Tab-separated table of C-alpha atoms in Angstrom:
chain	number	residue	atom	x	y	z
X	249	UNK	CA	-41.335	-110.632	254.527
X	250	UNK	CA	-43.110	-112.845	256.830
X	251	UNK	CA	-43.319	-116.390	255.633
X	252	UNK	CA	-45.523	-117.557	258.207
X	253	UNK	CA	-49.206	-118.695	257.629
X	254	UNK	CA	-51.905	-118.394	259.924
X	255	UNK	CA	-54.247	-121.558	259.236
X	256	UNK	CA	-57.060	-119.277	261.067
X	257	UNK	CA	-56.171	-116.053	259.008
X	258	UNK	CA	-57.587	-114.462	255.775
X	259	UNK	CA	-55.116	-113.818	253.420
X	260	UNK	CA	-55.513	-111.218	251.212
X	261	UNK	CA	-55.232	-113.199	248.227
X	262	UNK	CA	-59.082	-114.126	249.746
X	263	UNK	CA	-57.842	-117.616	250.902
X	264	UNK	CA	-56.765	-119.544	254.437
X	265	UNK	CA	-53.531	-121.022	254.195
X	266	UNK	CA	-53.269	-124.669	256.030
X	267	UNK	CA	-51.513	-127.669	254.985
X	268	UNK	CA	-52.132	-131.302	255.817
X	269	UNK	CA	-48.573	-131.875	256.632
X	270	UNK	CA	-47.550	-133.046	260.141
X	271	UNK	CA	-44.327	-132.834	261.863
X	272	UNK	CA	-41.106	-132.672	260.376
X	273	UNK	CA	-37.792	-134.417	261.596
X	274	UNK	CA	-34.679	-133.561	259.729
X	275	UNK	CA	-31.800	-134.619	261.904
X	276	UNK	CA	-29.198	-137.322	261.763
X	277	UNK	CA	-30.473	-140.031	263.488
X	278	UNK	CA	-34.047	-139.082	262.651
X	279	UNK	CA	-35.503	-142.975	262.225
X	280	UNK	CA	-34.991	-143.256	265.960
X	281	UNK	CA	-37.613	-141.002	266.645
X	282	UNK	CA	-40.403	-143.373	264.720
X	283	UNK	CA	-41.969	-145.556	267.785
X	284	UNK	CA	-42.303	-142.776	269.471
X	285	UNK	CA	-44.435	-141.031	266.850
X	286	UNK	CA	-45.978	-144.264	265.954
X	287	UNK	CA	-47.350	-144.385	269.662
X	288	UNK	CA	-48.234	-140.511	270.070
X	289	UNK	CA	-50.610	-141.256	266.783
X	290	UNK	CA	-52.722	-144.042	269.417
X	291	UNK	CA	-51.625	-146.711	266.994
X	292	UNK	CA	-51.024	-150.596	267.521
X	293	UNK	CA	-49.896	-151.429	264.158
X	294	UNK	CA	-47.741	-150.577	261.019
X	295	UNK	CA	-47.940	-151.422	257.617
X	296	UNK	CA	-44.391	-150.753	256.173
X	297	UNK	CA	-44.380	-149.732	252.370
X	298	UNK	CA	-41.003	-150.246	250.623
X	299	UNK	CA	-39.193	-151.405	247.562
X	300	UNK	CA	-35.590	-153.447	246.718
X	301	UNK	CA	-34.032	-150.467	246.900
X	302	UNK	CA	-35.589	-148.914	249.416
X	303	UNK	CA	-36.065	-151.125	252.183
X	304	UNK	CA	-32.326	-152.511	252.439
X	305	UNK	CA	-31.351	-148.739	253.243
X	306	UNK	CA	-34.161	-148.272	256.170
X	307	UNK	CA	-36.554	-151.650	256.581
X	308	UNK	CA	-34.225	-153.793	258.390
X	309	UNK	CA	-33.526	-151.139	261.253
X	310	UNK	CA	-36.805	-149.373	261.283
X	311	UNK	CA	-38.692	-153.008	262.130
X	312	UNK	CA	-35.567	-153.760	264.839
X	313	UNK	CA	-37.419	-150.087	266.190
X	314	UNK	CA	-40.771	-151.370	265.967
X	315	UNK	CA	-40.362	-154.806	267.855
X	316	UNK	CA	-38.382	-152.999	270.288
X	317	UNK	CA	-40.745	-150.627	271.246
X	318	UNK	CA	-43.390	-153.161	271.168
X	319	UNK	CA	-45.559	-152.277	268.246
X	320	UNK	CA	-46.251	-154.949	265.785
X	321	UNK	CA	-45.887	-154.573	262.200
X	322	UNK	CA	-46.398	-156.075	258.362
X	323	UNK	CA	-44.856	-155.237	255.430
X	324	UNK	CA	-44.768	-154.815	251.382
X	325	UNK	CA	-41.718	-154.229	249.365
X	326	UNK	CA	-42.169	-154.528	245.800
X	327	UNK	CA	-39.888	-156.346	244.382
X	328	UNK	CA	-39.290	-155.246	240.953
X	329	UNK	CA	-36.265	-153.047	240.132
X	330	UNK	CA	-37.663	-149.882	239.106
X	331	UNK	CA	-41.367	-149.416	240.425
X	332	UNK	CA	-43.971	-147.447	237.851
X	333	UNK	CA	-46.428	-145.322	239.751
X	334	UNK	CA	-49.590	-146.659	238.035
X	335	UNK	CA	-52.713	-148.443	239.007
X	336	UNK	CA	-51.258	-151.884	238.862
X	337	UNK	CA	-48.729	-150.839	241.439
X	338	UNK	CA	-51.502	-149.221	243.167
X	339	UNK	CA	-53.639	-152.173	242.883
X	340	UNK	CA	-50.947	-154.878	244.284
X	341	UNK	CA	-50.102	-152.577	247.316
X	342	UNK	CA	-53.633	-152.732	247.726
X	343	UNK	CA	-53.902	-156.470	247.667
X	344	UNK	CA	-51.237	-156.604	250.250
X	345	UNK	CA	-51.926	-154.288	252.433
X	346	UNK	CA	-52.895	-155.490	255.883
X	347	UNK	CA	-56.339	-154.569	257.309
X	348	UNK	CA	-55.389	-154.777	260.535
X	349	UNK	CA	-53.076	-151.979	260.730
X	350	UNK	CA	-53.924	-148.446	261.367
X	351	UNK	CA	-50.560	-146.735	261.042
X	352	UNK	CA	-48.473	-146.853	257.092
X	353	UNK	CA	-45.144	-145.770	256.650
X	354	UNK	CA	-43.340	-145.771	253.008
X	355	UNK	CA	-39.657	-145.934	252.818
X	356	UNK	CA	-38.625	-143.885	249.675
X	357	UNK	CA	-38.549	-140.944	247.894
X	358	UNK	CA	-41.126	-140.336	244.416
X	359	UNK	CA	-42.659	-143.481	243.424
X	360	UNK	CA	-43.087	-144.939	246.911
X	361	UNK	CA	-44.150	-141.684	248.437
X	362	UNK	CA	-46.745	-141.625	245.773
X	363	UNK	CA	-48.386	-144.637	246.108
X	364	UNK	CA	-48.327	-144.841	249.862
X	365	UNK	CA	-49.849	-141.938	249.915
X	366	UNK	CA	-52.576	-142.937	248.086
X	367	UNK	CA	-53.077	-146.077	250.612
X	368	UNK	CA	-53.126	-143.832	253.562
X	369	UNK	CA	-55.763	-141.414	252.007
X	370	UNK	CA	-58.506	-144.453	251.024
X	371	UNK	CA	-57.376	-146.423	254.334
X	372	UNK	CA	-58.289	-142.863	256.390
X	373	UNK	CA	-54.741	-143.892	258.408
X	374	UNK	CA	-51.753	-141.503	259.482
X	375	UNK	CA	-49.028	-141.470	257.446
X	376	UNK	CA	-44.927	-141.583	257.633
X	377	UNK	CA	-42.710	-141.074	255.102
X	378	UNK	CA	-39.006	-141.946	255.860
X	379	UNK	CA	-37.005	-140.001	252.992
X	380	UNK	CA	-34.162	-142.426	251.380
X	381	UNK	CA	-33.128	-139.390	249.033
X	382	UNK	CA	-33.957	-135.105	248.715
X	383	UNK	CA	-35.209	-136.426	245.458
X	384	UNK	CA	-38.510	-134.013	244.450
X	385	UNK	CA	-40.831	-132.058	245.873
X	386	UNK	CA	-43.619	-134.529	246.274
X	387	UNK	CA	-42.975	-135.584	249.805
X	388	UNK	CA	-44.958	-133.315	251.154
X	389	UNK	CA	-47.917	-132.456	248.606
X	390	UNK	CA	-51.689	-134.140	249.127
X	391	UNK	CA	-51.645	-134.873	245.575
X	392	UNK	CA	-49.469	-138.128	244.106
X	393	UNK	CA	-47.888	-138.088	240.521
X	394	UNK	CA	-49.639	-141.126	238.669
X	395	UNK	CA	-49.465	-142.799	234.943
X	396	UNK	CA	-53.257	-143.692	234.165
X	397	UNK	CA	-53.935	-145.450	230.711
X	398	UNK	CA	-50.544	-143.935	229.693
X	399	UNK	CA	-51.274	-140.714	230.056
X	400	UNK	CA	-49.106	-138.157	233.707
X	401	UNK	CA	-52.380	-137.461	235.963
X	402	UNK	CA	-52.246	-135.898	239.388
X	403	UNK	CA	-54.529	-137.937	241.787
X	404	UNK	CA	-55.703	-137.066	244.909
X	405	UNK	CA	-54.220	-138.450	248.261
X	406	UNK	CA	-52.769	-137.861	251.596
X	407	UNK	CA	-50.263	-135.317	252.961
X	408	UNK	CA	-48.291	-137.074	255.316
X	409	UNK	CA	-48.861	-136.720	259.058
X	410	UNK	CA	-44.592	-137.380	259.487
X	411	UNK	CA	-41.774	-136.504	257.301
X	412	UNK	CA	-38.567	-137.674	258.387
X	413	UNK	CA	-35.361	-136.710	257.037
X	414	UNK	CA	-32.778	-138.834	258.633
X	415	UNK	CA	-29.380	-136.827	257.255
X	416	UNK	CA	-27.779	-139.952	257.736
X	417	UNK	CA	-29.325	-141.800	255.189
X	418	UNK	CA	-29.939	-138.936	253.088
X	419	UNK	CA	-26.231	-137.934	252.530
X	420	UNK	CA	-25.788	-141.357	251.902
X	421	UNK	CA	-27.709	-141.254	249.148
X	422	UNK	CA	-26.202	-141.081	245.307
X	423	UNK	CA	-25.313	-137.367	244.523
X	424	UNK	CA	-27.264	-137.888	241.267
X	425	UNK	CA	-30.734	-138.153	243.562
X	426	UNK	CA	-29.307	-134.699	245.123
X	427	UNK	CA	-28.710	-133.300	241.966
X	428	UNK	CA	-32.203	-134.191	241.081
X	429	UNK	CA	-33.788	-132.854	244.007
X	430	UNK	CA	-31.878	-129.637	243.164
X	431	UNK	CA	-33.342	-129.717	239.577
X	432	UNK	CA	-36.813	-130.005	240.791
X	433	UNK	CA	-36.116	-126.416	243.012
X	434	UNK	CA	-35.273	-124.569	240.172
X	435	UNK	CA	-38.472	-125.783	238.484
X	436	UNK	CA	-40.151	-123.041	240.740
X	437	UNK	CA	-38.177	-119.965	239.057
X	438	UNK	CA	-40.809	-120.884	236.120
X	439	UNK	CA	-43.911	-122.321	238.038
X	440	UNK	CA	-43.697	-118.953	239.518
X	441	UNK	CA	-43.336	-117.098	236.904
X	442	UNK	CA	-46.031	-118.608	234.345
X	443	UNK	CA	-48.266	-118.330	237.787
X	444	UNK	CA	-47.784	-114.605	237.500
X	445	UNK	CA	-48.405	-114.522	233.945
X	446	UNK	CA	-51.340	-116.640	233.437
X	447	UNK	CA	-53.006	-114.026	236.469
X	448	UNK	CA	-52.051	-110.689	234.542
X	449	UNK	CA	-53.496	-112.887	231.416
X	450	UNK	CA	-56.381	-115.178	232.328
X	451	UNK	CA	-56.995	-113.831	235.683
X	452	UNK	CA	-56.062	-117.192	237.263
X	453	UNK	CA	-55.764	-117.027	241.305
X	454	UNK	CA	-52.519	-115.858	242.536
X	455	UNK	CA	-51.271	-115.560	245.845
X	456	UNK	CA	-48.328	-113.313	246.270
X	457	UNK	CA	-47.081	-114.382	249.687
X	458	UNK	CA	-47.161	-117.951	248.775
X	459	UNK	CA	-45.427	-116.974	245.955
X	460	UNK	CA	-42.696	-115.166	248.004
X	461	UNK	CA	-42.110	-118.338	250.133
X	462	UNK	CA	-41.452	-120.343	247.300
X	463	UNK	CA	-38.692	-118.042	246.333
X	464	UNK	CA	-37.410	-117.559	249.649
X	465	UNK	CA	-37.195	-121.631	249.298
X	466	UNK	CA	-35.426	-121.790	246.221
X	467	UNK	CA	-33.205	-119.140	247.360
X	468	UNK	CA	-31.806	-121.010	250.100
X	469	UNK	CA	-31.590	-124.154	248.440
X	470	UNK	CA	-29.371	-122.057	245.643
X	471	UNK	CA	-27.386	-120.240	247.974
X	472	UNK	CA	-26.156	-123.652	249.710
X	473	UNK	CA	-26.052	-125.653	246.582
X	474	UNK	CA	-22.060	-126.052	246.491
X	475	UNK	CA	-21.803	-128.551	249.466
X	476	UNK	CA	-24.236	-131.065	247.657
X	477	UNK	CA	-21.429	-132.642	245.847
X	478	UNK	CA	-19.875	-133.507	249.109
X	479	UNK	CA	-22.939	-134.584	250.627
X	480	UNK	CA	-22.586	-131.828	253.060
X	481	UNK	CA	-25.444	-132.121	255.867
X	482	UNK	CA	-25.986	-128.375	255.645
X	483	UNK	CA	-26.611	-128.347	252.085
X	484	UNK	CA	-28.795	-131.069	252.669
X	485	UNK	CA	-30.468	-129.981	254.904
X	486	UNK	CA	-31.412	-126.583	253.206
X	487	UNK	CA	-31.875	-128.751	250.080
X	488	UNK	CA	-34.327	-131.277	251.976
X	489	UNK	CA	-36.078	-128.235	253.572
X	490	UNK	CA	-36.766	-126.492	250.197
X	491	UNK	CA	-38.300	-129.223	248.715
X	492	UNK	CA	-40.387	-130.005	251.827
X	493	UNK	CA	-41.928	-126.206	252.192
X	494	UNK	CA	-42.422	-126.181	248.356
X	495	UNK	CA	-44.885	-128.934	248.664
X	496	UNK	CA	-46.038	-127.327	251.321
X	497	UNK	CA	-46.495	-124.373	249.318
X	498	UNK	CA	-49.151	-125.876	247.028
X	499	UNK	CA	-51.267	-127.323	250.116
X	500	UNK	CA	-51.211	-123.623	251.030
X	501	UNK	CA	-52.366	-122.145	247.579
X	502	UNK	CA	-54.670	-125.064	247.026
X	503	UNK	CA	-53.290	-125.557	243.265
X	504	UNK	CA	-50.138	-127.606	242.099
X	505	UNK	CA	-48.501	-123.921	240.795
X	506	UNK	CA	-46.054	-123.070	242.889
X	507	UNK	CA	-44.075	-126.435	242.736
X	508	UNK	CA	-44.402	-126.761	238.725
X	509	UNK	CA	-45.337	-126.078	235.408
X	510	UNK	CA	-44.530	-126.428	231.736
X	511	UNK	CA	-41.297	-127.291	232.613
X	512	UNK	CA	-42.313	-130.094	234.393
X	513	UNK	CA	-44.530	-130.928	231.085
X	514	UNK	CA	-41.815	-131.793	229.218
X	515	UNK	CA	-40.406	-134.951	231.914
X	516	UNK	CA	-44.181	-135.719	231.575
X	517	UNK	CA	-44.539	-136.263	227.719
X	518	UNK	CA	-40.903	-137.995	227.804
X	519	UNK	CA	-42.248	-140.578	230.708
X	520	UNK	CA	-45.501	-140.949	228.249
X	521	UNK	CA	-43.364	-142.126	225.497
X	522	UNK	CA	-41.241	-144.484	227.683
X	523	UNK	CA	-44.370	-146.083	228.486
X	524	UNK	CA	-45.667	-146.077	225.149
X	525	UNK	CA	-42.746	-147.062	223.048
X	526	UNK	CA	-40.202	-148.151	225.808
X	527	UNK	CA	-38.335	-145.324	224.824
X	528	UNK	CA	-35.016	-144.043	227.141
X	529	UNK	CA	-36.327	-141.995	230.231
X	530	UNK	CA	-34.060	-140.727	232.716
X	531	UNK	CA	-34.851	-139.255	236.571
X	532	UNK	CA	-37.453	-137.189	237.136
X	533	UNK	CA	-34.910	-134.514	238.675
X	534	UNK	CA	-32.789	-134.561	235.395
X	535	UNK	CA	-35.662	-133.996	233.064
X	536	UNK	CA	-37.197	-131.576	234.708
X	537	UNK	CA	-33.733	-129.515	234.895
X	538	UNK	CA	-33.591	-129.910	231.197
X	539	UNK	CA	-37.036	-128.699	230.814
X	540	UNK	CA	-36.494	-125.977	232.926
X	541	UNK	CA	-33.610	-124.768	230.742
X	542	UNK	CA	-35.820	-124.792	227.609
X	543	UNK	CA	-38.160	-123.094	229.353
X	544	UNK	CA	-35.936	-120.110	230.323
X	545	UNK	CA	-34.408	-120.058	226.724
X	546	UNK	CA	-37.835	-119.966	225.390
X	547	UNK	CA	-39.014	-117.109	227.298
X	548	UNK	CA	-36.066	-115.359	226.968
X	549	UNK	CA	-35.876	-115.882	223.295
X	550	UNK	CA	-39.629	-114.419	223.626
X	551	UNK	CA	-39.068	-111.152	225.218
X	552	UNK	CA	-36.590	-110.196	222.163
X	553	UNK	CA	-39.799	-110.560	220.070
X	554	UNK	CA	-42.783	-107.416	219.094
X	555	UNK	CA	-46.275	-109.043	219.503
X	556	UNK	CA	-48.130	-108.957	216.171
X	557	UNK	CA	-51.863	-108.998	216.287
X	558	UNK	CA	-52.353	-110.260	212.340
X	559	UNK	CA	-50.018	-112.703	212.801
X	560	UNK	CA	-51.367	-114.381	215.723
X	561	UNK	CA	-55.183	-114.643	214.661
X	562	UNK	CA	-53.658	-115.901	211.278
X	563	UNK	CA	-51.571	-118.516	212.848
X	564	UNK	CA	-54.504	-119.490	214.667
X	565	UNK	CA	-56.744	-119.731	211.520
X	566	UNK	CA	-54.642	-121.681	209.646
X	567	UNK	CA	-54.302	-124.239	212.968
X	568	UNK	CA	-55.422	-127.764	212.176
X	569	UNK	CA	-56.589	-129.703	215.559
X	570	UNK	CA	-57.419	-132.648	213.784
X	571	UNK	CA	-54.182	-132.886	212.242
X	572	UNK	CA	-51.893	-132.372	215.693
X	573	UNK	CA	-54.040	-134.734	216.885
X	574	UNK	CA	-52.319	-137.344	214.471
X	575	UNK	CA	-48.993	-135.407	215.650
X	576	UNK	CA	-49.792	-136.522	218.970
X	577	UNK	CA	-50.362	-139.572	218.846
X	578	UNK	CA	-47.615	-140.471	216.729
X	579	UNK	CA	-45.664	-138.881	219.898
X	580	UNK	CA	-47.130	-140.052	222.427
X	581	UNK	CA	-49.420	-143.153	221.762
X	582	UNK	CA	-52.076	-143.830	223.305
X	583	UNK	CA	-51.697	-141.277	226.193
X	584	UNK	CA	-52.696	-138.749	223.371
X	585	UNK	CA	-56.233	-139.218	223.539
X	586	UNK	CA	-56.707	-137.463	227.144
X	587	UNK	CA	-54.542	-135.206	225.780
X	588	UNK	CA	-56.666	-134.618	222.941
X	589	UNK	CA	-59.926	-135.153	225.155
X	590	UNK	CA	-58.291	-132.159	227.007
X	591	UNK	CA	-59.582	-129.703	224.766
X	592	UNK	CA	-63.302	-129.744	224.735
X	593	UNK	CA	-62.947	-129.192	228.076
X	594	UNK	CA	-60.214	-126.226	228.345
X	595	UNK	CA	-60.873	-125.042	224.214
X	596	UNK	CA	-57.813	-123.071	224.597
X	597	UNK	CA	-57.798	-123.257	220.807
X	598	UNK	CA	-60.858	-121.601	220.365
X	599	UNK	CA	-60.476	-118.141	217.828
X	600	UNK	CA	-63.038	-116.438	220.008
X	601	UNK	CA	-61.226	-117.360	223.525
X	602	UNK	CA	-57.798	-116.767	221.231
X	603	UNK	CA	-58.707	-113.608	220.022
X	604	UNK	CA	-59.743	-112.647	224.166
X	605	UNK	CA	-56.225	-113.507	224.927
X	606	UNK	CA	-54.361	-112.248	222.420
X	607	UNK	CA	-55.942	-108.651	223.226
X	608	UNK	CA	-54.955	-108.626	226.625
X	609	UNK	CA	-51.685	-110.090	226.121
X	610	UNK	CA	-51.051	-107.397	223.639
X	611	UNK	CA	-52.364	-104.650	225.988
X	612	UNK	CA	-49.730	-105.969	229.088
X	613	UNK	CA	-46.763	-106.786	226.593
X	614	UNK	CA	-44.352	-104.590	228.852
X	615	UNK	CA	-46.142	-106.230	231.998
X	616	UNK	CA	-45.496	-109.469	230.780
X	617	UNK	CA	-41.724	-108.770	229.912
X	618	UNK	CA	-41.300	-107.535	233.391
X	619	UNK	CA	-42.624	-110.357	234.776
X	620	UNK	CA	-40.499	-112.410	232.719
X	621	UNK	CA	-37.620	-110.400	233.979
X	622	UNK	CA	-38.396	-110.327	237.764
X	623	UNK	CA	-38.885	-114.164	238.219
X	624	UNK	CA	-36.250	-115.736	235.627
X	625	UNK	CA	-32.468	-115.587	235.701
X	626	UNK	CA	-30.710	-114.650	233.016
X	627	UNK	CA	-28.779	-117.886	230.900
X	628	UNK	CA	-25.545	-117.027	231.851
X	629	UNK	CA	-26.938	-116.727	235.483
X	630	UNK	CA	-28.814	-120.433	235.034
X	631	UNK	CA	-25.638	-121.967	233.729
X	632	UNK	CA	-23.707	-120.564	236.536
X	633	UNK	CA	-26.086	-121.926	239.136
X	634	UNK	CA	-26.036	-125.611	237.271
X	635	UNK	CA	-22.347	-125.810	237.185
X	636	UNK	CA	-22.457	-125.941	240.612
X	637	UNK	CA	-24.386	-129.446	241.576
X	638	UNK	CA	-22.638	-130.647	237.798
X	639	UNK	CA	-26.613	-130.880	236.404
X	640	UNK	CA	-26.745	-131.863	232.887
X	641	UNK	CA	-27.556	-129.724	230.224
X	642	UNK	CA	-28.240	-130.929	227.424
X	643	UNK	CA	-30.537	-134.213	226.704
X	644	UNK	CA	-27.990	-136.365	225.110
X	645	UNK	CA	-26.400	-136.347	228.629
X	646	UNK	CA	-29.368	-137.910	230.349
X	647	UNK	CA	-29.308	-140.601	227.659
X	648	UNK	CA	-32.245	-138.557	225.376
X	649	UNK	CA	-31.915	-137.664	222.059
X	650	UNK	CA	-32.269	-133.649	221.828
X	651	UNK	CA	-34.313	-134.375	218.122
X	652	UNK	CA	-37.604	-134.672	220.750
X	653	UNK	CA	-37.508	-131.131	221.524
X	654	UNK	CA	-39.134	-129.161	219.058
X	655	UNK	CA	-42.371	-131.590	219.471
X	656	UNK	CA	-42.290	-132.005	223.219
X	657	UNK	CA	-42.426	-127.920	223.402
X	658	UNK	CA	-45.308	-127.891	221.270
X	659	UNK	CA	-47.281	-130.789	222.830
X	660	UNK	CA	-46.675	-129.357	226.245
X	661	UNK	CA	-49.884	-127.219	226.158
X	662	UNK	CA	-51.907	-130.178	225.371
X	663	UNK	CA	-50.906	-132.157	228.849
X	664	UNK	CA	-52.409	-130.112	231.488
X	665	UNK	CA	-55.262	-126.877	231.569
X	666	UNK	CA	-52.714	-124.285	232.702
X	667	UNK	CA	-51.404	-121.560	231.025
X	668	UNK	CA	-47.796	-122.015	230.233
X	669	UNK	CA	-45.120	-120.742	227.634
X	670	UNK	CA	-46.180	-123.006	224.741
X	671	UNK	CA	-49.527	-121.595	225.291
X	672	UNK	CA	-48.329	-117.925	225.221
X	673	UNK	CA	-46.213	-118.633	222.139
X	674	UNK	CA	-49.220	-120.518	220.729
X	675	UNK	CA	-51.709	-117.127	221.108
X	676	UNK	CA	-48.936	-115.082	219.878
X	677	UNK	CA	-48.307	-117.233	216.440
X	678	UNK	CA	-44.171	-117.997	216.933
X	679	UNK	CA	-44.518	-121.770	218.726
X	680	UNK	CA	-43.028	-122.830	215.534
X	681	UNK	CA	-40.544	-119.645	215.379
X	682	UNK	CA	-39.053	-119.960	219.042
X	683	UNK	CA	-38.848	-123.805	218.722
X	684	UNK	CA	-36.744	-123.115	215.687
X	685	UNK	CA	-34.807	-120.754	217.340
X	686	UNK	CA	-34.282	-121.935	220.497
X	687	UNK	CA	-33.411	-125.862	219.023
C-alpha cells in the first residue's frame, strides 16, 4: 500500500492529508546540523527550552554550536526535578521567555516538548525539538498533553518545524525511556481498533489509509524491537521513526485517534490522582503499556460474550449518574468535575442515544468481533511481543497497586468524548461483568 500523502490530494476518506511537521534528522551526530537550520529559518536568535535533566545531556554543546556559528541565544531550564506539564509551568516559561528571539528550541522528550510547543504556537516562531529519549509519540503532534485544574486536557499548539533525533544521545538514553517509547507504539493496535469500531457504531470519521500507516508504523517498530535492550541504533532508529510518523498520523487525520485511546485513559486517570492525592505515578510509557494490556484482555474477554438487548437497556435504567459522580470524585478529586461536566455535553448516558447504540451494535455484533480480531493480537501474541523490550505487566511492577483497576476501567469513558471499550461494555450492560472478569 502506498503510505504516501499528497498535501494537494483528496483522499477518499473526503479529507487532504498535510502535517505541520518540518524536517526530520535522525542520524548520529544530528545536533551538528542545528545552526545550519537555525540560519535557513532567517533567524538571529534562539530561545533554548530545557530542564536539569535535559539540558546537561544537549545544552552545553548545542550553545558551544550557536556561538560558533554566530547566532546569539537565551535560555530557560527549569530547575525542578520532575517538571508537571500544567499552566504554572506554562506560565513561568512564559515569564522567561525572551522577546527578542524569533527561533525556540526545547531539549527533551514529553513534558518539555509539550510546553515548548505551546510557546512556539502563541510566539508565531519556528520550532526545534532536540529528542533526549524515543520516549512517546508527542514529538511530532500540533496538540500538547496538559494537566488543567487537575483534570488530562489536550491543548492546542505547534508542530515542530525540526525534529532531530541525534542516535547518539538517544541510545544513550535509559532503556526504561525506550521501553516506554515502545509501550506508547503498541497503544495504536487499540487506538486503531476502537477508531474502526466507533465508525461501524457512531459513524465517527475514519480514514483507512491513515489507518494503514499507523500499522505499517507499529509494525516496524515490533519487528525491530529486540535490539532496544542493547540500545541498538537500528532499533532505534525504527523505534524513533514510529513514534515520529504516528504523530504525524494524527496531523494527517485531523483527530488525536490514531496515536491513542482508552488505553491511554487509564495513564490519564492514574496522573489525575497523583495530582490529586500525591498518589504513586510511574512513566507515561509504562502506564500506557499496562493500559493497553487491559484493554486487549477486555476486548478479548468481550468477544466470548452474546449481546443481550434486555440486559443492556436494564443496566442502563438502573444507572445512577448522580451517584458515579460521588464515585468519581472520590477517585479522582477535583479533576472529576470536567469529567462530570463532560456529559451534558457528549450525554453518552442518555436511554434514547443508548437505546440508538445498542441497536446498531447489536445489528454489527459479527462486524464488531471481526474488527476486534483484525486489529488486536491475541494475549499470548501481546505477551510474546512484551517479553521482548522486558515491559512490565502487571501494575505492582510500575510501583501501582493493581486494586485501581476495576474503577479506572469504568471511569475511563468519563475522561474524553470518544467511543472506547468502557463505553461499548457500558451500552452492552457487562462494564461491571468484564471488570470482574478480567481483574
Amino acid at each position: 500500500m502506498d503510505y504516501t500523502f499528497d498535501p494537494n490530494q483528496v483522499c477518499e476518506c473526503g479529507k487532504v492529508h498535510k502535517t505541520g511537521v518540518g524536517e526530520c534528522i535522525i542520524q548520529s551526530g544530528a545536533v551538528e546540523r542545528i545552526p545550519e537550520l537555525v540560519k535557513q529559518s532567517g533567524s538571529k536568535k534562539v530561545f533554548i527550552v530545557a530542564d536539569a535533566n535535559t539540558y546537561p545531556l544537549a545544552g552545553d554543546k548545542i550553545t558551544a554550536l550557536l556561538d560558533a556559528a554566530g547566532i546569539a541565544c537565551s535560555k530557560h531550564i527549569f530547575t525542578a526535578k520532575k517538571v508537571v506539564p500544567d499552566e504554572h509551568s506554562v506560565g513561568s516559561l512564559f515569564l522567561n521567555y525572551d522577546a527578542k528571539c524569533d527561533f525556540i528550541i526545547g531539549i527533551g522528550s514529553g513534558v518539555i516538548n509539550d510546553i515548548s510547543k505551546i510557546l512556539a504556537y502563541l510566539t508565531k516562531n519556528p520550532y526545534m525539538i532536540v529528542a533526549t529519549a524515543a520516549y512517546m509519540d508527542g514529538y511530532a503532534a500540533a496538540s500538547s498533553s496538559m494537566d488543567v485544574d487537575g483534570v488530562k486536557k489536550t491543548v492546542a499548539s505547534k508542530s515542530p518545524d525540526f525534529i532531530i533525533g541525534d542516535l547518539d544521545i538517544l541510545c544513550g538514553a535509559p532503556v526504561f525511556m525506550a521501553r516506554g517509547g515502545f509501550g506508547d507504539m503498541l497503544a495504536k493496535y487499540v487506538s486503531i481498533c476502537e477508531w474502526r469500531l466507533s465508525n461501524l457504531i457512531n459513524g465517527e470519521y475514519y480514514c483507512e489509509k491513515v489507518a494503514a500507516y499507523t500499522r505499517n508504523c507499529l509494525k516496524k517498530c515490533v519487528d525491530n524491537a529486540a535490539g532496544l535492550l542493547n540500545r541498538d541504533p537500528e532499533s532505534m532508529t525504527a523505534l524513533f521513526s514510529g513514534l515520529i510518523n504516528a504523530g504525524k498520523a494524527m496531523d494527517y487525520a485531523g483527530v488525536s485517534r490514531p496515536g491513542g485511546g482508552g488505553e491511554h485513559y487509564f495513564s490519564h486517570l492514574w496522573d489525575m490522582r497523583g495530582i490529586a492525592f500525591g498518589t504513586p505515578t510511574s512513566s507515561h510509557g509504562a502506564q500506557v503499556t499496562l493500559g493497553t494490556i487491559y484493554s486487549i484482555k477486555g476486548y478479548r474477554a468481550l468477544i466470548e460474550m452474546v449481546p443481550n438487548k434486555e440486559k443492556a437497556l436494564a443496566y442502563v435504567k438502573a444507572f445512577d449518574f448522580e451517584a458515579w459522580g460521588k464515585e468519581l470524585k472520590e477517585f479522582v478529586g477535583k479533576g472529576a468535575d470536567a469529567m462530570i461536566a463532560l456529559e451534558a455535553k457528549e450525554r453518552k448516558y442518555d436511554v434514547e442515544k443508548h437505546a440508538a447504540r445498542l441497536d446498531v451494535i447489536i445489528d454489527k455484533w459479527d462486524e464488531i468481533v471481526k474488527i476486534i480480531n483484525e486489529e488486536l493480537p491475541t494475549l499470548e501474541e501481546f505477551d510474546a511481543i512484551l517479553d521482548t523490550v522486558g515491559a512490565p505487566k502487571t501494575l505492582e511492577e510500575i510501583g501501582l497497586d493493581s486494586s485501581l483497576l476495576p474503577m479506572t476501567l469504568k471511569a475511563t469513558k468519563d475522561i474524553r468524548d470518544k467511543y472506547i471499550l468502557s463505553k461499548l461494555l457500558w451500552d452492552l450492560g457487562l462494564l461491571d461483568e468484564i471488570c470482574e472478569k478480567i481483574f
